[in-house]
Coordinates of C-alpha atoms in Angstrom, one line a residue:
M13 CA 26.3 12.1 22.7
A14 CA 23.3 13.5 24.5
T15 CA 21.6 11.1 26.9
E16 CA 18.0 10.1 26.3
T17 CA 16.8 12.5 29.1
E18 CA 18.8 15.4 27.6
K19 CA 17.4 14.7 24.1
I20 CA 13.8 14.8 25.5
T21 CA 14.5 18.0 27.5
N22 CA 15.9 19.7 24.5
L23 CA 13.1 18.5 22.3
K24 CA 10.5 19.8 24.7
S25 CA 11.9 23.3 24.7
S26 CA 12.2 23.3 20.9
V27 CA 8.7 22.0 20.4
A28 CA 7.3 24.6 22.9
G29 CA 8.2 27.3 20.3
L30 CA 6.3 25.7 17.4
N31 CA 3.2 27.9 17.2
Q32 CA 1.7 26.0 14.2
I33 CA 0.5 23.2 16.4
S34 CA -1.7 22.7 19.5
E35 CA -0.7 21.8 23.0
N36 CA -2.2 18.4 22.5
E37 CA -0.1 17.8 19.4
K38 CA 3.0 19.0 21.2
S39 CA 2.6 16.6 24.1
G40 CA 1.5 13.8 21.9
F41 CA 4.6 14.2 19.8
V42 CA 7.0 14.4 22.7
N43 CA 5.4 11.3 24.3
L44 CA 5.8 9.4 21.1
V45 CA 9.5 10.3 20.8
A46 CA 10.1 9.5 24.5
R47 CA 8.5 6.0 24.0
Y48 CA 10.6 5.5 20.9
L49 CA 13.9 6.5 22.6
S50 CA 13.2 4.3 25.6
G51 CA 13.3 1.4 23.2
E52 CA 10.0 0.0 24.5
A53 CA 9.4 -1.7 21.1
Q54 CA 7.5 -4.8 21.8
H55 CA 9.3 -8.0 20.8
V56 CA 7.1 -10.9 20.0
E57 CA 8.3 -14.2 21.3
W58 CA 7.7 -16.5 18.4
S59 CA 7.1 -19.6 20.5
K60 CA 4.2 -17.9 22.3
I61 CA 2.3 -17.1 19.1
Q62 CA -1.0 -19.0 18.8
T63 CA -3.4 -19.3 16.0
P64 CA -6.7 -17.5 17.0
T65 CA -9.8 -19.7 17.5
D66 CA -13.1 -19.1 15.8
K67 CA -14.2 -17.3 19.0
V68 CA -11.5 -14.7 18.5
V69 CA -11.6 -14.6 14.7
V70 CA -15.2 -15.2 14.0
P71 CA -16.1 -16.7 10.5
Y72 CA -18.4 -14.2 8.8
E73 CA -20.9 -17.0 7.7
T74 CA -21.5 -17.8 11.4
L75 CA -22.8 -14.3 12.2
A76 CA -26.5 -14.2 13.3
P77 CA -28.9 -12.7 10.8
T78 CA -29.8 -9.1 11.5
P79 CA -33.1 -8.5 13.3
D80 CA -36.2 -8.2 11.0
G81 CA -38.1 -5.0 10.3
A82 CA -37.1 -1.5 9.3
E83 CA -37.5 -0.2 12.9
A84 CA -34.9 -2.6 14.3
T85 CA -32.5 -1.8 11.5
K86 CA -33.0 1.9 12.0
S87 CA -32.2 1.7 15.8
L88 CA -29.1 -0.3 14.9
L89 CA -27.9 2.2 12.3
D90 CA -28.6 5.1 14.6
K91 CA -25.8 3.8 16.8
L92 CA -23.3 4.1 13.9
V93 CA -20.9 6.6 12.6
V94 CA -18.8 6.0 9.4
L95 CA -15.2 7.4 9.4
K96 CA -13.0 7.4 6.4
L97 CA -9.3 7.9 6.6
N98 CA -8.8 10.7 4.1
G99 CA -5.2 11.9 4.8
G100 CA -3.6 10.5 1.7
L101 CA -2.7 12.3 -1.5
G102 CA -3.0 10.7 -4.9
T103 CA 0.7 11.4 -5.6
T104 CA 1.6 7.8 -6.5
M105 CA -1.1 7.9 -9.2
G106 CA 0.1 11.3 -10.5
C107 CA -2.7 13.3 -8.9
T108 CA -2.3 16.5 -6.8
G109 CA -5.2 16.6 -4.4
P110 CA -6.7 14.1 -1.9
K111 CA -6.7 10.5 -3.3
S112 CA -10.4 10.3 -2.5
V113 CA -11.3 12.6 -5.4
I114 CA -9.8 10.4 -8.1
E115 CA -12.6 9.3 -10.4
V116 CA -13.3 5.6 -10.0
R117 CA -16.3 4.9 -12.3
N118 CA -19.0 6.6 -14.3
G119 CA -17.4 10.0 -13.4
L120 CA -17.8 9.4 -9.7
T121 CA -15.0 9.7 -7.2
F122 CA -14.3 7.6 -4.1
L123 CA -15.9 10.3 -2.0
D124 CA -19.0 10.5 -4.3
L125 CA -19.5 6.7 -3.9
I126 CA -19.1 6.9 -0.1
V127 CA -21.7 9.7 0.1
I128 CA -24.1 7.9 -2.2
Q129 CA -23.9 4.7 -0.1
I130 CA -24.6 6.4 3.2
E131 CA -27.4 8.6 1.6
S132 CA -29.1 5.5 0.4
L133 CA -28.9 3.9 3.9
N134 CA -30.3 7.1 5.5
T135 CA -33.1 7.3 2.9
K136 CA -34.0 3.6 3.1
Y137 CA -34.2 3.3 6.9
G138 CA -34.9 6.9 7.9
C139 CA -31.8 6.8 10.1
N140 CA -29.0 9.4 10.5
V141 CA -25.6 7.8 9.9
P142 CA -23.1 10.7 9.8
L143 CA -19.9 10.6 7.7
L144 CA -16.6 11.7 9.3
L145 CA -13.5 12.4 7.2
M146 CA -10.1 12.4 9.0
N147 CA -7.9 14.6 6.9
S148 CA -4.3 15.5 7.2
F149 CA -2.9 19.0 6.8
N150 CA -2.1 17.9 3.2
T151 CA -5.7 17.2 2.3
H152 CA -7.7 19.5 4.6
D153 CA -8.1 22.6 2.4
D154 CA -9.0 20.7 -0.8
T155 CA -11.5 18.4 1.1
Q156 CA -13.3 21.4 2.7
K157 CA -14.0 22.7 -0.8
I158 CA -15.1 19.3 -2.2
V159 CA -17.4 18.6 0.7
E160 CA -19.4 21.8 -0.1
K161 CA -21.0 20.1 -3.1
Y162 CA -22.8 17.6 -0.8
S163 CA -24.4 20.4 1.3
N164 CA -27.9 19.4 0.0
S165 CA -27.6 15.7 0.7
N166 CA -29.4 14.0 3.6
I167 CA -26.1 13.2 5.3
E168 CA -24.1 15.1 8.0
I169 CA -20.5 15.3 7.0
H170 CA -17.9 16.3 9.6
T171 CA -14.2 16.8 8.9
F172 CA -11.4 16.9 11.4
N173 CA -7.6 16.9 11.1
Q174 CA -5.3 14.3 12.3
S175 CA -2.3 15.5 14.3
Q176 CA 0.5 17.4 12.6
Y177 CA 4.0 16.4 14.0
P178 CA 7.4 17.9 13.1
R179 CA 9.8 15.6 11.3
L180 CA 12.8 14.7 13.5
V181 CA 16.4 15.4 12.3
V182 CA 18.2 12.1 12.9
E183 CA 21.5 13.7 13.7
D184 CA 20.4 15.6 16.8
F185 CA 16.8 14.7 17.4
Q186 CA 15.6 18.3 16.9
P187 CA 12.4 19.2 15.0
L188 CA 13.0 20.0 11.3
P189 CA 10.9 23.2 11.4
C190 CA 13.3 24.6 14.1
K191 CA 16.0 24.3 11.5
G192 CA 14.4 26.8 9.1
Q193 CA 12.3 24.3 7.2
T194 CA 9.1 26.4 7.5
G195 CA 7.1 24.7 4.6
K196 CA 5.0 21.6 4.6
D197 CA 8.1 19.4 4.2
G198 CA 8.9 20.1 7.9
W199 CA 5.8 18.2 9.0
Y200 CA 4.1 14.8 8.7
P201 CA 0.8 13.1 9.7
P202 CA 1.7 10.3 12.2
G203 CA -0.2 7.4 10.6
H204 CA -3.8 6.3 11.1
G205 CA -3.2 5.1 14.7
D206 CA -3.6 8.8 15.4
V207 CA -7.4 8.5 14.6
F208 CA -8.2 7.8 18.3
P209 CA -6.6 10.8 20.0
S210 CA -7.5 13.1 17.0
L211 CA -11.2 12.1 17.3
M212 CA -11.1 13.1 20.9
N213 CA -9.0 16.3 20.6
S214 CA -11.2 17.6 17.8
G215 CA -14.2 17.5 20.1
K216 CA -16.0 15.2 17.6
L217 CA -16.0 12.2 19.9
D218 CA -17.9 13.9 22.7
A219 CA -20.3 15.4 20.2
L220 CA -21.1 11.9 18.8
L221 CA -21.5 10.4 22.2
A222 CA -23.9 13.1 23.2
K223 CA -26.0 12.1 20.1
G224 CA -26.2 8.5 21.4
K225 CA -23.7 7.1 18.8
E226 CA -22.0 3.9 20.0
Y227 CA -19.8 2.5 17.2
V228 CA -17.5 4.0 14.5
F229 CA -16.7 2.1 11.4
V230 CA -13.3 3.1 10.3
A231 CA -11.9 2.4 6.8
N232 CA -9.5 3.7 4.2
S233 CA -11.2 6.0 1.7
D234 CA -9.7 4.0 -1.2
N235 CA -11.2 0.7 -0.2
L236 CA -14.3 0.3 -2.3
G237 CA -15.3 -2.9 -0.5
A238 CA -15.6 -1.2 2.9
I239 CA -19.3 -0.7 3.1
V240 CA -21.6 -0.6 6.1
D241 CA -22.4 -4.2 7.1
L242 CA -25.4 -4.7 9.4
K243 CA -24.6 -8.2 10.4
I244 CA -21.2 -7.1 11.8
L245 CA -22.7 -4.2 13.6
H246 CA -25.4 -6.3 15.1
H247 CA -22.9 -8.9 16.3
L248 CA -20.8 -6.3 18.1
V249 CA -23.7 -4.7 19.8
E250 CA -25.1 -8.1 20.9
N251 CA -21.7 -9.4 22.1
K252 CA -20.4 -6.1 23.6
N253 CA -17.2 -6.3 21.6
E254 CA -15.3 -3.0 21.9
Y255 CA -13.2 -3.5 18.8
C256 CA -13.4 -5.6 15.7
M257 CA -10.9 -5.9 12.9
E258 CA -12.1 -7.3 9.6
V259 CA -9.6 -9.8 8.2
T260 CA -9.8 -11.9 5.0
P261 CA -8.0 -14.9 3.7
K262 CA -4.5 -14.2 2.4
T263 CA -3.6 -14.8 -1.2
L264 CA 0.0 -14.7 -2.5
A265 CA -0.5 -11.0 -3.2
D266 CA -1.1 -10.2 0.5
V267 CA 1.9 -12.0 2.1
K268 CA 3.1 -8.7 3.7
G269 CA -0.2 -7.8 5.3
G270 CA -0.5 -7.7 9.1
T271 CA -2.2 -10.7 10.7
L272 CA -4.1 -11.5 13.9
I273 CA -2.6 -13.7 16.5
S274 CA -3.5 -14.9 20.0
Y275 CA -0.6 -13.9 22.4
E276 CA -0.5 -14.2 26.1
G277 CA -4.3 -14.5 26.3
K278 CA -5.0 -11.4 24.1
V279 CA -5.7 -10.9 20.4
Q280 CA -3.1 -8.7 18.7
L281 CA -1.9 -7.6 15.3
L282 CA 1.4 -9.0 14.1
E283 CA 3.1 -6.9 11.4
I284 CA 6.0 -8.0 9.2
A285 CA 8.1 -5.2 10.8
Q286 CA 7.9 -7.0 14.2
V287 CA 9.1 -10.3 12.9
A288 CA 12.7 -11.3 13.3
D289 CA 14.5 -12.1 10.0
E290 CA 14.6 -15.9 10.7
H291 CA 10.8 -16.1 10.9
V292 CA 9.9 -13.8 7.9
N293 CA 9.3 -16.7 5.5
E294 CA 7.0 -18.4 8.0
F295 CA 5.1 -15.1 8.5
K296 CA 4.6 -14.9 4.8
S297 CA 3.4 -18.4 4.5
I298 CA -0.3 -18.8 3.7
E299 CA -0.5 -22.1 5.7
K300 CA 0.4 -20.8 9.2
F301 CA -1.0 -17.2 8.9
K302 CA -4.1 -17.5 6.8
I303 CA -5.6 -14.1 7.2
F304 CA -4.6 -10.5 7.0
N305 CA -5.9 -7.1 8.2
T306 CA -8.1 -5.2 5.7
N307 CA -8.0 -2.1 7.9
N308 CA -11.8 -2.1 8.1
L309 CA -12.2 -1.5 11.9
W310 CA -15.3 -1.2 14.1
V311 CA -14.7 0.4 17.4
N312 CA -16.8 1.3 20.4
L313 CA -16.8 5.1 21.0
N314 CA -17.1 5.0 24.8
A315 CA -14.1 2.6 24.8
I316 CA -12.0 5.1 22.7
K317 CA -12.8 7.8 25.2
R318 CA -11.8 5.7 28.2
L319 CA -8.5 4.6 26.6
V320 CA -7.5 8.0 25.2
E321 CA -8.2 9.7 28.5
A322 CA -6.1 7.1 30.3
D323 CA -3.3 7.5 27.7
A324 CA -3.5 3.7 27.4
L325 CA -3.2 3.3 23.6
K326 CA 0.5 2.7 23.3
M327 CA 0.6 1.2 19.8
E328 CA 3.8 -0.2 18.3
I329 CA 5.9 2.7 16.8
I330 CA 6.7 2.4 13.1
P331 CA 9.9 4.4 12.4
N332 CA 9.7 5.8 8.8
P333 CA 13.1 7.2 7.7
K334 CA 12.9 9.9 5.0
E335 CA 15.2 12.5 3.5
V336 CA 14.3 16.2 3.0
D337 CA 16.7 18.3 1.0
G338 CA 19.5 16.0 1.8
V339 CA 18.8 16.0 5.6
K340 CA 18.0 12.5 7.1
V341 CA 14.8 12.7 9.1
L342 CA 12.6 10.3 11.0
Q343 CA 8.8 10.1 11.1
L344 CA 7.4 8.1 14.0
E345 CA 4.0 6.6 13.1
T346 CA 1.4 4.2 14.5
A347 CA -1.3 2.1 13.0
A348 CA -5.0 1.9 14.1
G349 CA -5.0 -1.9 13.8
A350 CA -2.3 -2.3 16.4
A351 CA -4.7 -0.8 19.0
I352 CA -6.7 -4.0 19.1
R353 CA -4.9 -5.4 22.2
F354 CA -6.0 -2.5 24.4
F355 CA -9.7 -3.0 24.0
E356 CA -12.0 -5.4 26.0
N357 CA -13.5 -8.3 24.2
A358 CA -11.8 -7.5 20.9
I359 CA -12.3 -9.8 18.0
G360 CA -11.6 -10.3 14.3
I361 CA -14.2 -11.2 11.8
N362 CA -13.1 -13.3 8.8
V363 CA -15.0 -11.5 6.0
P364 CA -15.4 -12.3 2.3
R365 CA -12.7 -10.9 0.0
S366 CA -15.3 -8.6 -1.6
R367 CA -15.0 -6.3 1.5
F368 CA -11.4 -5.6 0.5
L369 CA -11.1 -3.8 -2.8
P370 CA -8.4 -1.1 -2.4
V371 CA -7.3 1.1 -5.3
K372 CA -3.6 1.7 -4.8
A373 CA -2.5 1.9 -8.4
T374 CA -3.9 2.2 -11.9
S375 CA -3.9 -1.6 -12.2
D376 CA -6.6 -1.6 -9.5
L377 CA -8.4 1.1 -11.3
L378 CA -8.5 -1.0 -14.4
L379 CA -10.2 -3.8 -12.4
V380 CA -12.9 -1.5 -11.0
Q381 CA -13.6 0.4 -14.2
S382 CA -13.9 -2.9 -16.2
D383 CA -16.9 -5.1 -16.8
L384 CA -15.7 -7.2 -13.8
Y385 CA -17.8 -4.8 -11.7
T386 CA -21.1 -2.9 -11.9
L387 CA -22.2 0.1 -9.9
T388 CA -25.5 0.1 -8.0
D389 CA -26.4 2.8 -5.4
G390 CA -22.8 3.7 -5.0
F391 CA -21.8 0.1 -4.4
V392 CA -19.2 -1.5 -6.6
I393 CA -20.5 -5.1 -7.1
R394 CA -18.6 -7.9 -8.7
N395 CA -20.0 -9.4 -11.9
K396 CA -21.5 -12.9 -11.4
A397 CA -20.4 -13.9 -14.8
R398 CA -16.9 -14.2 -13.4
T399 CA -16.6 -17.8 -12.2
N400 CA -13.1 -17.5 -10.8
P401 CA -13.3 -16.2 -7.2
A402 CA -9.9 -14.5 -7.6
N403 CA -9.5 -11.3 -9.6
P404 CA -7.1 -11.2 -12.6
S405 CA -3.5 -10.3 -11.9
I406 CA -2.6 -7.1 -13.7
E407 CA 0.8 -5.6 -14.2
L408 CA 1.1 -2.3 -16.1
G409 CA 4.4 -0.7 -17.0
P410 CA 5.5 2.8 -15.8
E411 CA 3.8 4.4 -18.9
F412 CA 0.5 3.6 -17.2
K413 CA 1.4 4.7 -13.6
K414 CA -0.3 8.1 -13.6
V415 CA -4.1 8.2 -13.9
A416 CA -4.1 10.7 -16.8
S417 CA -1.7 8.6 -18.9
F418 CA -3.6 5.4 -17.9
L419 CA -6.9 6.8 -19.2
G420 CA -5.2 8.2 -22.3
R421 CA -3.9 4.8 -23.3
F422 CA -7.3 3.0 -23.3
K423 CA -10.0 4.1 -25.7
S424 CA -12.2 2.0 -23.5
I425 CA -11.4 -0.4 -20.7
P426 CA -11.2 -4.0 -22.2
S427 CA -13.5 -6.8 -21.1
I428 CA -11.6 -8.9 -18.6
I429 CA -14.2 -11.3 -17.2
E430 CA -12.3 -14.3 -18.5
L431 CA -8.8 -12.8 -18.0
D432 CA -6.3 -14.5 -15.6
N433 CA -3.1 -12.5 -16.1
L434 CA -2.2 -9.3 -18.0
K435 CA 1.3 -7.9 -18.3
V436 CA 1.9 -4.7 -20.3
S437 CA 5.2 -3.0 -20.8
G438 CA 6.5 -0.3 -23.2
D439 CA 4.6 2.3 -25.3
V440 CA 1.3 0.4 -25.7
W441 CA -2.1 1.9 -26.7
F442 CA -5.4 0.0 -26.5
G443 CA -8.3 0.6 -28.9
A444 CA -12.0 0.3 -28.0
N445 CA -14.0 -2.9 -27.2
I446 CA -11.1 -5.2 -26.8
I447 CA -11.6 -8.6 -25.1
L448 CA -8.8 -10.1 -23.0
K449 CA -8.9 -13.8 -21.9
G450 CA -6.5 -16.2 -20.2
N451 CA -2.9 -15.0 -20.0
V452 CA -2.0 -12.0 -22.1
T453 CA 1.4 -10.3 -22.3
V454 CA 1.8 -7.1 -24.4
N455 CA 5.5 -6.0 -24.6
A456 CA 6.3 -3.2 -27.0
K457 CA 9.9 -3.1 -28.2
P458 CA 11.9 -0.1 -27.0
G459 CA 11.2 3.0 -29.1
V460 CA 8.2 1.4 -30.9
K461 CA 4.6 2.5 -30.4
L462 CA 2.3 -0.6 -30.3
E463 CA -1.4 0.0 -31.0
I464 CA -3.9 -2.8 -30.2
P465 CA -6.7 -2.2 -32.7
D466 CA -10.4 -1.9 -31.8
G467 CA -12.5 -5.0 -31.2
V468 CA -9.8 -7.6 -31.1
V469 CA -10.0 -10.7 -28.9
L470 CA -6.7 -11.6 -27.3
E471 CA -6.6 -15.0 -25.7
N472 CA -3.5 -16.6 -24.2
K473 CA -1.2 -14.5 -26.4
T474 CA 2.2 -12.8 -26.1
I475 CA 2.3 -9.7 -28.3
S476 CA 5.4 -7.7 -29.1
G477 CA 4.4 -6.4 -32.6
P478 CA 1.4 -5.9 -34.8
E479 CA 2.1 -9.2 -36.6
D480 CA 1.4 -11.1 -33.3
I481 CA -2.1 -9.7 -33.0
L482 CA -3.5 -11.2 -36.2
E483 CA -2.0 -14.7 -35.6
K484 CA -4.6 -17.3 -34.8

C-alpha cells in the first residue's frame, strides 16, 4: 500500500496535468485530500459540549429595532451583498436545469422572487444591494442565459463559479478524469463551504470591498424564507460580529439538522456525522439540542479575506462516497456553517421559523403554492388565517415526485389552511377547488386510478375508493 506521502505526491503530479481547472483549484483540492488523509477529523468530546447562552445564540425578539429614517436604512443596506447558493440541479424533482428556475408560484421561479425582493429594497431605499449567484459547473451555462432577462432591472447581478474538483478513485486515490472519464461525471463541486475561497479566487471579494461593502448574506436559493432582515444586519454592524448563523427551533422533522454548541470557549456547529453512535439519540432529542442551522449566514467580507488569505478555514471534511460506472469514488466536501468557529465574535440568532421555508420536494411545493401563503413584492407570506404555528405534514407518493407529474395531478392546489396531515399514495388525481382539513389519507389500490372530484371537502378521512369520498 502506498503511504500517505506517496499518495499525495502521486496525486499532485496527476492533478498538475488537469488543464480544465485553475492553479487555485488544484492546490485547494490537493490540500483538502492531504487534510483528509492525515485523519485530522475533529472528534468532539461529548462531555465538553455546552448549551450556548443567549449571548452566543441571541433570541431574535431581543434584537434592537433598526434605526429610524430612510437615510439610516439606506446606509445600512449599502453595506450589504446578497449571495445565493445556486449550484444545485433540480434533478430530485425531475427538472434538468438549475433548481432555482423551478416555478414556485404565479409563474415565478425562485430566482424571479429573489430578484423582485432585492429590486423592491433598492427602489424603496435608493440603495444598491447587489445579488451574487454562486454556480457550479453544472448550473453555470444555464444561469448565464437566465440572468440576461433581468438586464433591465435596477439590480447588479454577478455570477461566479465554485471550485471544480476531480472525483477520487477510492482504490488508488487518483483523480477520475485521469482514468479516461473526460465528461462531467469525473468532477464534483465540493460543497458550499467552498463559498469563501471561491468568492476570493473569482475576484468578486476584492471588487465588493472596493465598493465599501461589509457584509454578505448567504442563503440557499431554494429557501423562500431567506429574505434580507434589517434587524439582523443592524445587530451585526453594531456589535462587530464577523459571522452569524440563523438558527430556528427544531421540530421532529429537523432532528438531523446541525446545531450550535459552545465548545472550549468557542461557538461551533455540531453535525450528526460528527456524533458517535452512542450519542445519536441524544443529538436528535429536541430537549437537549433545541435549535438547528437554517444555512442563512451573515459574514463580514473583510474577515473572509483575512481568513482565506491565511488558509485558516479548515472546516470539517464531509466524505461523500459515490459510484460512477461501477467505479467507487469519493467526493470530499465542506459546509459553510462549519466555518463559524474561525471567525471573531461569531454568534447565532434564533430566528422565527418563517425564515426557513426550503423547497426540497414537491410536498414543499404544495405548501407554498397553496392558500397557506400569499405573494407580495416577491415575499412569500404565511396566511394569518392559519392558527396552528406548524405547517401541515405532507407525504406524497412517488407518482408525485417530479414537478411535471405533481402539477398534472392537481387541477388546482387544494385549500390546506385547516389541514394537519396529508398522505397520498398510488395513482391519485385531484380535481379543482378541493378543501382538505384535519388528517386526510388517500390511498389508491394498486392498478386503480382514483379521482377526487372538484369541490369536495375532505375532513379527517381515509379514502381508498370513490365510495369513501361521499360518506359523511
